[in-house]
Amino acid sequence: MPAVPTQKVARHSVRGQVLDALRAALVGGELVPGEIYSGPALGERFGVSATPVREAMQQLAVEGAVECLPNRGFRVVERTVRELAELAEVRALLEVPVMLRLARTVPASTWPTLRPLAAATTAAAAAGDVAGYAESDRAFHRAVLSLGGNEQLVAVADDLHRRSQWPLPGVPAVRRADLVADAAEHSALLDALIAQDLPVVESLVREHFTGSHP
């Protein structure tokens, strides 16, 4: 049985906590692509019954992170470099036009309010916290896109973003230096948005997707 997370979770909101823990384990590489995990075994590791684990895993199956294997458990989906590139392309098609519109229409005084979210990505990156960085990265992008007022777009973009954070099989763990460089692009993007420098905004967003890390 492959190594699985050992974090214990509280009894209240068990399913949600298990889902969060599994998502973090997936991004952090503790749940290995191609490996099969059983609900009871994961439940023992988390100190909960198998039921909330199965419910959480079924949600991950809906999201495309795992596949259900009757009477066996759940296999972590193995993705390809092409799939990752396709996600980056779709994200760019969605977010670049929105970012450019926001750069033209959102008051410059609004953007500094997002500095704490950018700082959170920097702190997670400096600590080498891959799962924490993934969560703070999505939080930053959600906050930016939310300024456009289209909740459906924000939800779709966040789902694509989450999918782009799942590791590729056999790829080494993300280096701290890569996370730090990725996080720095958030502050640079805010600077460009404040300055309404559209060419820089577009360049930063496209490069952030094509060279993105969890």
mmCIF file of N, CA, C and O in Angstrom, residues 85-156:
data_model
loop_
_atom_site.group_PDB
_atom_site.id
_atom_site.type_symbol
_atom_site.label_atom_id
_atom_site.label_comp_id
_atom_site.label_asym_id
_atom_site.label_seq_id
_atom_site.Cartn_x
_atom_site.Cartn_y
_atom_site.Cartn_z
ATOM 1 N N ALA A 85 -0.857 21.280 -20.987
ATOM 2 C CA ALA A 85 -0.759 22.376 -21.952
ATOM 3 C C ALA A 85 -2.141 22.829 -22.415
ATOM 4 O O ALA A 85 -2.387 24.028 -22.603
ATOM 5 N N GLU A 86 -3.049 21.871 -22.587
ATOM 6 C CA GLU A 86 -4.409 22.227 -22.994
ATOM 7 C C GLU A 86 -5.121 23.034 -21.915
ATOM 8 O O GLU A 86 -5.846 23.997 -22.215
ATOM 9 N N LEU A 87 -4.916 22.659 -20.653
ATOM 10 C CA LEU A 87 -5.504 23.423 -19.556
ATOM 11 C C LEU A 87 -4.971 24.851 -19.543
ATOM 12 O O LEU A 87 -5.724 25.812 -19.339
ATOM 13 N N ALA A 88 -3.666 24.998 -19.747
ATOM 14 C CA ALA A 88 -3.062 26.332 -19.771
ATOM 15 C C ALA A 88 -3.643 27.167 -20.906
ATOM 16 O O ALA A 88 -3.918 28.363 -20.742
ATOM 17 N N GLU A 89 -3.864 26.529 -22.056
ATOM 18 C CA GLU A 89 -4.426 27.249 -23.206
ATOM 19 C C GLU A 89 -5.842 27.723 -22.918
ATOM 20 O O GLU A 89 -6.205 28.873 -23.209
ATOM 21 N N VAL A 90 -6.658 26.841 -22.338
ATOM 22 C CA VAL A 90 -8.043 27.203 -22.042
ATOM 23 C C VAL A 90 -8.097 28.298 -20.981
ATOM 24 O O VAL A 90 -8.901 29.245 -21.082
ATOM 25 N N ARG A 91 -7.241 28.173 -19.963
ATOM 26 C CA ARG A 91 -7.204 29.206 -18.924
ATOM 27 C C ARG A 91 -6.852 30.561 -19.521
ATOM 28 O O ARG A 91 -7.436 31.592 -19.160
ATOM 29 N N ALA A 92 -5.892 30.572 -20.441
ATOM 30 C CA ALA A 92 -5.494 31.828 -21.069
ATOM 31 C C ALA A 92 -6.640 32.413 -21.888
ATOM 32 O O ALA A 92 -6.887 33.630 -21.868
ATOM 33 N N LEU A 93 -7.359 31.548 -22.608
ATOM 34 C CA LEU A 93 -8.492 32.020 -23.409
ATOM 35 C C LEU A 93 -9.561 32.668 -22.530
ATOM 36 O O LEU A 93 -10.220 33.631 -22.939
ATOM 37 N N LEU A 94 -9.744 32.147 -21.330
ATOM 38 C CA LEU A 94 -10.729 32.705 -20.413
ATOM 39 C C LEU A 94 -10.231 33.952 -19.697
ATOM 40 O O LEU A 94 -10.918 34.972 -19.631
ATOM 41 N N GLU A 95 -9.049 33.853 -19.140
ATOM 42 C CA GLU A 95 -8.602 34.871 -18.188
ATOM 43 C C GLU A 95 -7.911 36.068 -18.816
ATOM 44 O O GLU A 95 -8.016 37.183 -18.287
ATOM 45 N N VAL A 96 -7.190 35.884 -19.916
ATOM 46 C CA VAL A 96 -6.479 37.028 -20.501
ATOM 47 C C VAL A 96 -7.444 38.156 -20.880
ATOM 48 O O VAL A 96 -7.222 39.321 -20.497
ATOM 49 N N PRO A 97 -8.545 37.878 -21.606
ATOM 50 C CA PRO A 97 -9.464 38.980 -21.943
ATOM 51 C C PRO A 97 -10.056 39.654 -20.701
ATOM 52 O O PRO A 97 -10.240 40.873 -20.678
ATOM 53 N N VAL A 98 -10.356 38.845 -19.675
ATOM 54 C CA VAL A 98 -10.913 39.414 -18.449
ATOM 55 C C VAL A 98 -9.887 40.319 -17.766
ATOM 56 O O VAL A 98 -10.211 41.429 -17.326
ATOM 57 N N MET A 99 -8.657 39.844 -17.672
ATOM 58 C CA MET A 99 -7.610 40.647 -17.032
ATOM 59 C C MET A 99 -7.406 41.969 -17.769
ATOM 60 O O MET A 99 -7.239 43.030 -17.144
ATOM 61 N N LEU A 100 -7.431 41.924 -19.096
ATOM 62 C CA LEU A 100 -7.239 43.152 -19.869
ATOM 63 C C LEU A 100 -8.407 44.116 -19.647
ATOM 64 O O LEU A 100 -8.214 45.329 -19.529
ATOM 65 N N ARG A 101 -9.619 43.559 -19.566
ATOM 66 C CA ARG A 101 -10.783 44.422 -19.310
ATOM 67 C C ARG A 101 -10.707 45.033 -17.916
ATOM 68 O O ARG A 101 -11.000 46.229 -17.728
ATOM 69 N N LEU A 102 -10.288 44.220 -16.941
ATOM 70 C CA LEU A 102 -10.172 44.730 -15.580
ATOM 71 C C LEU A 102 -9.094 45.807 -15.486
ATOM 72 O O LEU A 102 -9.240 46.781 -14.738
ATOM 73 N N ALA A 103 -8.015 45.626 -16.244
ATOM 74 C CA ALA A 103 -6.939 46.630 -16.227
ATOM 75 C C ALA A 103 -7.442 47.979 -16.724
ATOM 76 O O ALA A 103 -6.971 49.037 -16.269
ATOM 77 N N ARG A 104 -8.413 47.932 -17.634
ATOM 78 C CA ARG A 104 -8.946 49.193 -18.189
ATOM 79 C C ARG A 104 -10.036 49.799 -17.324
ATOM 80 O O ARG A 104 -10.249 51.012 -17.369
ATOM 81 N N THR A 105 -10.742 48.979 -16.541
ATOM 82 C CA THR A 105 -11.960 49.475 -15.884
ATOM 83 C C THR A 105 -11.895 49.552 -14.360
ATOM 84 O O THR A 105 -12.630 50.355 -13.760
ATOM 85 N N VAL A 106 -11.072 48.744 -13.727
ATOM 86 C CA VAL A 106 -11.013 48.743 -12.256
ATOM 87 C C VAL A 106 -10.135 49.897 -11.774
ATOM 88 O O VAL A 106 -9.018 50.075 -12.267
ATOM 89 N N PRO A 107 -10.617 50.698 -10.829
ATOM 90 C CA PRO A 107 -9.813 51.808 -10.317
ATOM 91 C C PRO A 107 -8.471 51.329 -9.747
ATOM 92 O O PRO A 107 -8.407 50.265 -9.109
ATOM 93 N N ALA A 108 -7.431 52.099 -9.990
ATOM 94 C CA ALA A 108 -6.092 51.716 -9.521
ATOM 95 C C ALA A 108 -6.061 51.531 -8.011
ATOM 96 O O ALA A 108 -5.279 50.719 -7.493
ATOM 97 N N SER A 109 -6.916 52.255 -7.296
ATOM 98 C CA SER A 109 -6.925 52.172 -5.831
ATOM 99 C C SER A 109 -7.436 50.830 -5.322
ATOM 100 O O SER A 109 -7.241 50.488 -4.147
ATOM 101 N N THR A 110 -8.088 50.041 -6.184
ATOM 102 C CA THR A 110 -8.636 48.753 -5.775
ATOM 103 C C THR A 110 -7.567 47.676 -5.682
ATOM 104 O O THR A 110 -7.602 46.813 -4.792
ATOM 105 N N TRP A 111 -6.620 47.716 -6.587
ATOM 106 C CA TRP A 111 -5.644 46.624 -6.689
ATOM 107 C C TRP A 111 -4.793 46.423 -5.445
ATOM 108 O O TRP A 111 -4.508 45.262 -5.092
ATOM 109 N N PRO A 112 -4.370 47.475 -4.729
ATOM 110 C CA PRO A 112 -3.578 47.232 -3.512
ATOM 111 C C PRO A 112 -4.280 46.397 -2.452
ATOM 112 O O PRO A 112 -3.624 45.775 -1.614
ATOM 113 N N THR A 113 -5.620 46.332 -2.493
ATOM 114 C CA THR A 113 -6.340 45.510 -1.511
ATOM 115 C C THR A 113 -6.063 44.021 -1.713
ATOM 116 O O THR A 113 -6.341 43.208 -0.826
ATOM 117 N N LEU A 114 -5.517 43.661 -2.874
ATOM 118 C CA LEU A 114 -5.197 42.261 -3.147
ATOM 119 C C LEU A 114 -3.751 41.919 -2.772
ATOM 120 O O LEU A 114 -3.330 40.771 -2.915
ATOM 121 N N ARG A 115 -3.001 42.905 -2.298
ATOM 122 C CA ARG A 115 -1.601 42.659 -1.924
ATOM 123 C C ARG A 115 -1.468 41.551 -0.870
ATOM 124 O O ARG A 115 -0.564 40.726 -0.959
ATOM 125 N N PRO A 116 -2.354 41.510 0.159
ATOM 126 C CA PRO A 116 -2.222 40.433 1.156
ATOM 127 C C PRO A 116 -2.357 39.035 0.546
ATOM 128 O O PRO A 116 -1.696 38.093 0.995
ATOM 129 N N LEU A 117 -3.207 38.894 -0.468
ATOM 130 C CA LEU A 117 -3.348 37.589 -1.118
ATOM 131 C C LEU A 117 -2.081 37.230 -1.880
ATOM 132 O O LEU A 117 -1.647 36.069 -1.882
ATOM 133 N N ALA A 118 -1.487 38.221 -2.530
ATOM 134 C CA ALA A 118 -0.217 37.972 -3.223
ATOM 135 C C ALA A 118 0.870 37.624 -2.211
ATOM 136 O O ALA A 118 1.707 36.737 -2.452
ATOM 137 N N ALA A 119 0.844 38.318 -1.067
ATOM 138 C CA ALA A 119 1.836 38.045 -0.023
ATOM 139 C C ALA A 119 1.684 36.633 0.533
ATOM 140 O O ALA A 119 2.675 35.987 0.903
ATOM 141 N N ALA A 120 0.449 36.147 0.595
ATOM 142 C CA ALA A 120 0.214 34.789 1.089
ATOM 143 C C ALA A 120 0.851 33.760 0.172
ATOM 144 O O ALA A 120 1.400 32.751 0.629
ATOM 145 N N THR A 121 0.804 34.003 -1.138
ATOM 146 C CA THR A 121 1.461 33.075 -2.061
ATOM 147 C C THR A 121 2.971 33.126 -1.876
ATOM 148 O O THR A 121 3.647 32.101 -1.941
ATOM 149 N N THR A 122 3.488 34.314 -1.628
ATOM 150 C CA THR A 122 4.929 34.461 -1.412
ATOM 151 C C THR A 122 5.380 33.720 -0.164
ATOM 152 O O THR A 122 6.411 33.044 -0.156
ATOM 153 N N ALA A 123 4.582 33.825 0.914
ATOM 154 C CA ALA A 123 4.932 33.157 2.165
ATOM 155 C C ALA A 123 4.900 31.640 2.003
ATOM 156 O O ALA A 123 5.795 30.930 2.478
ATOM 157 N N ALA A 124 3.873 31.129 1.330
ATOM 158 C CA ALA A 124 3.777 29.682 1.115
ATOM 159 C C ALA A 124 4.929 29.189 0.249
ATOM 160 O O ALA A 124 5.496 28.118 0.495
ATOM 161 N N ALA A 125 5.269 29.973 -0.763
ATOM 162 C CA ALA A 125 6.374 29.594 -1.641
ATOM 163 C C ALA A 125 7.696 29.564 -0.884
ATOM 164 O O ALA A 125 8.500 28.637 -1.029
ATOM 165 N N ALA A 126 7.929 30.590 -0.051
ATOM 166 C CA ALA A 126 9.176 30.658 0.714
ATOM 167 C C ALA A 126 9.312 29.489 1.674
ATOM 168 O O ALA A 126 10.417 29.019 1.948
ATOM 169 N N ALA A 127 8.169 28.996 2.163
ATOM 170 C CA ALA A 127 8.179 27.865 3.090
ATOM 171 C C ALA A 127 8.260 26.525 2.360
ATOM 172 O O ALA A 127 8.364 25.474 3.001
ATOM 173 N N GLY A 128 8.168 26.549 1.045
ATOM 174 C CA GLY A 128 8.168 25.313 0.283
ATOM 175 C C GLY A 128 6.896 24.506 0.465
ATOM 176 O O GLY A 128 6.881 23.294 0.256
ATOM 177 N N ASP A 129 5.813 25.174 0.846
ATOM 178 C CA ASP A 129 4.530 24.519 1.112
ATOM 179 C C ASP A 129 3.747 24.419 -0.195
ATOM 180 O O ASP A 129 3.018 25.339 -0.568
ATOM 181 N N VAL A 130 3.881 23.313 -0.893
ATOM 182 C CA VAL A 130 3.270 23.158 -2.212
ATOM 183 C C VAL A 130 1.755 23.224 -2.133
ATOM 184 O O VAL A 130 1.104 23.942 -2.903
ATOM 185 N N ALA A 131 1.170 22.484 -1.197
ATOM 186 C CA ALA A 131 -0.283 22.486 -1.061
ATOM 187 C C ALA A 131 -0.793 23.858 -0.629
ATOM 188 O O ALA A 131 -1.818 24.343 -1.136
ATOM 189 N N GLY A 132 -0.095 24.490 0.311
ATOM 190 C CA GLY A 132 -0.485 25.818 0.750
ATOM 191 C C GLY A 132 -0.364 26.835 -0.369
ATOM 192 O O GLY A 132 -1.194 27.746 -0.497
ATOM 193 N N TYR A 133 0.673 26.678 -1.184
ATOM 194 C CA TYR A 133 0.832 27.586 -2.313
ATOM 195 C C TYR A 133 -0.300 27.401 -3.314
ATOM 196 O O TYR A 133 -0.840 28.382 -3.837
ATOM 197 N N ALA A 134 -0.669 26.156 -3.576
ATOM 198 C CA ALA A 134 -1.745 25.886 -4.530
ATOM 199 C C ALA A 134 -3.035 26.574 -4.096
ATOM 200 O O ALA A 134 -3.739 27.181 -4.909
ATOM 201 N N GLU A 135 -3.348 26.487 -2.808
ATOM 202 C CA GLU A 135 -4.576 27.093 -2.296
ATOM 203 C C GLU A 135 -4.513 28.612 -2.362
ATOM 204 O O GLU A 135 -5.473 29.276 -2.785
ATOM 205 N N SER A 136 -3.401 29.198 -1.947
ATOM 206 C CA SER A 136 -3.285 30.655 -1.958
ATOM 207 C C SER A 136 -3.215 31.193 -3.390
ATOM 208 O O SER A 136 -3.683 32.303 -3.669
ATOM 209 N N ASP A 137 -2.646 30.414 -4.299
ATOM 210 C CA ASP A 137 -2.584 30.812 -5.704
ATOM 211 C C ASP A 137 -3.986 30.917 -6.284
ATOM 212 O O ASP A 137 -4.341 31.900 -6.945
ATOM 213 N N ARG A 138 -4.813 29.905 -6.012
ATOM 214 C CA ARG A 138 -6.186 29.948 -6.505
ATOM 215 C C ARG A 138 -6.969 31.084 -5.858
ATOM 216 O O ARG A 138 -7.798 31.730 -6.510
ATOM 217 N N ALA A 139 -6.722 31.329 -4.577
ATOM 218 C CA ALA A 139 -7.423 32.413 -3.886
ATOM 219 C C ALA A 139 -7.105 33.760 -4.536
ATOM 220 O O ALA A 139 -7.998 34.612 -4.700
ATOM 221 N N PHE A 140 -5.855 33.961 -4.904
ATOM 222 C CA PHE A 140 -5.459 35.219 -5.557
ATOM 223 C C PHE A 140 -6.174 35.370 -6.893
ATOM 224 O O PHE A 140 -6.754 36.423 -7.184
ATOM 225 N N HIS A 141 -6.151 34.323 -7.704
ATOM 226 C CA HIS A 141 -6.786 34.404 -9.025
ATOM 227 C C HIS A 141 -8.295 34.578 -8.906
ATOM 228 O O HIS A 141 -8.894 35.326 -9.687
ATOM 229 N N ARG A 142 -8.913 33.904 -7.938
ATOM 230 C CA ARG A 142 -10.355 34.084 -7.743
ATOM 231 C C ARG A 142 -10.681 35.527 -7.400
ATOM 232 O O ARG A 142 -11.662 36.094 -7.893
ATOM 233 N N ALA A 143 -9.866 36.116 -6.532
ATOM 234 C CA ALA A 143 -10.128 37.493 -6.105
ATOM 235 C C ALA A 143 -10.020 38.464 -7.276
ATOM 236 O O ALA A 143 -10.832 39.381 -7.414
ATOM 237 N N VAL A 144 -9.018 38.252 -8.122
ATOM 238 C CA VAL A 144 -8.854 39.127 -9.286
ATOM 239 C C VAL A 144 -10.049 38.981 -10.224
ATOM 240 O O VAL A 144 -10.679 39.966 -10.618
ATOM 241 N N LEU A 145 -10.364 37.744 -10.585
ATOM 242 C CA LEU A 145 -11.447 37.513 -11.539
ATOM 243 C C LEU A 145 -12.801 37.939 -10.978
ATOM 244 O O LEU A 145 -13.689 38.341 -11.740
ATOM 245 N N SER A 146 -12.975 37.856 -9.666
ATOM 246 C CA SER A 146 -14.249 38.241 -9.055
ATOM 247 C C SER A 146 -14.579 39.705 -9.290
ATOM 248 O O SER A 146 -15.756 40.106 -9.279
ATOM 249 N N LEU A 147 -13.565 40.514 -9.522
ATOM 250 C CA LEU A 147 -13.796 41.936 -9.768
ATOM 251 C C LEU A 147 -14.541 42.154 -11.080
ATOM 252 O O LEU A 147 -15.094 43.230 -11.309
ATOM 253 N N GLY A 148 -14.571 41.130 -11.936
ATOM 254 C CA GLY A 148 -15.308 41.243 -13.189
ATOM 255 C C GLY A 148 -16.795 41.011 -13.025
ATOM 256 O O GLY A 148 -17.583 41.305 -13.936
ATOM 257 N N GLY A 149 -17.227 40.465 -11.865
ATOM 258 C CA GLY A 149 -18.638 40.301 -11.576
ATOM 259 C C GLY A 149 -19.297 39.096 -12.209
ATOM 260 O O GLY A 149 -20.524 38.951 -12.107
ATOM 261 N N ASN A 150 -18.531 38.220 -12.855
ATOM 262 C CA ASN A 150 -19.106 37.033 -13.498
ATOM 263 C C ASN A 150 -18.789 35.806 -12.643
ATOM 264 O O ASN A 150 -17.707 35.223 -12.742
ATOM 265 N N GLU A 151 -19.752 35.400 -11.811
ATOM 266 C CA GLU A 151 -19.517 34.298 -10.890
ATOM 267 C C GLU A 151 -19.325 32.967 -11.611
ATOM 268 O O GLU A 151 -18.576 32.104 -11.151
ATOM 269 N N GLN A 152 -20.004 32.780 -12.730
ATOM 270 C CA GLN A 152 -19.859 31.533 -13.484
ATOM 271 C C GLN A 152 -18.452 31.408 -14.049
ATOM 272 O O GLN A 152 -17.842 30.328 -14.013
ATOM 273 N N LEU A 153 -17.924 32.492 -14.557
ATOM 274 C CA LEU A 153 -16.556 32.468 -15.075
ATOM 275 C C LEU A 153 -15.563 32.163 -13.964
ATOM 276 O O LEU A 153 -14.613 31.388 -14.159
ATOM 277 N N VAL A 154 -15.775 32.763 -12.800
ATOM 278 C CA VAL A 154 -14.875 32.525 -11.670
ATOM 279 C C VAL A 154 -14.878 31.047 -11.294
ATOM 280 O O VAL A 154 -13.818 30.448 -11.056
ATOM 281 N N ALA A 155 -16.064 30.436 -11.270
ATOM 282 C CA ALA A 155 -16.174 29.028 -10.901
ATOM 283 C C ALA A 155 -15.494 28.131 -11.929
ATOM 284 O O ALA A 155 -14.765 27.190 -11.572
ATOM 285 N N VAL A 156 -15.714 28.406 -13.201
ATOM 286 C CA VAL A 156 -15.091 27.596 -14.257
ATOM 287 C C VAL A 156 -13.580 27.761 -14.229
ATOM 288 O O VAL A 156 -12.823 26.786 -14.327
#
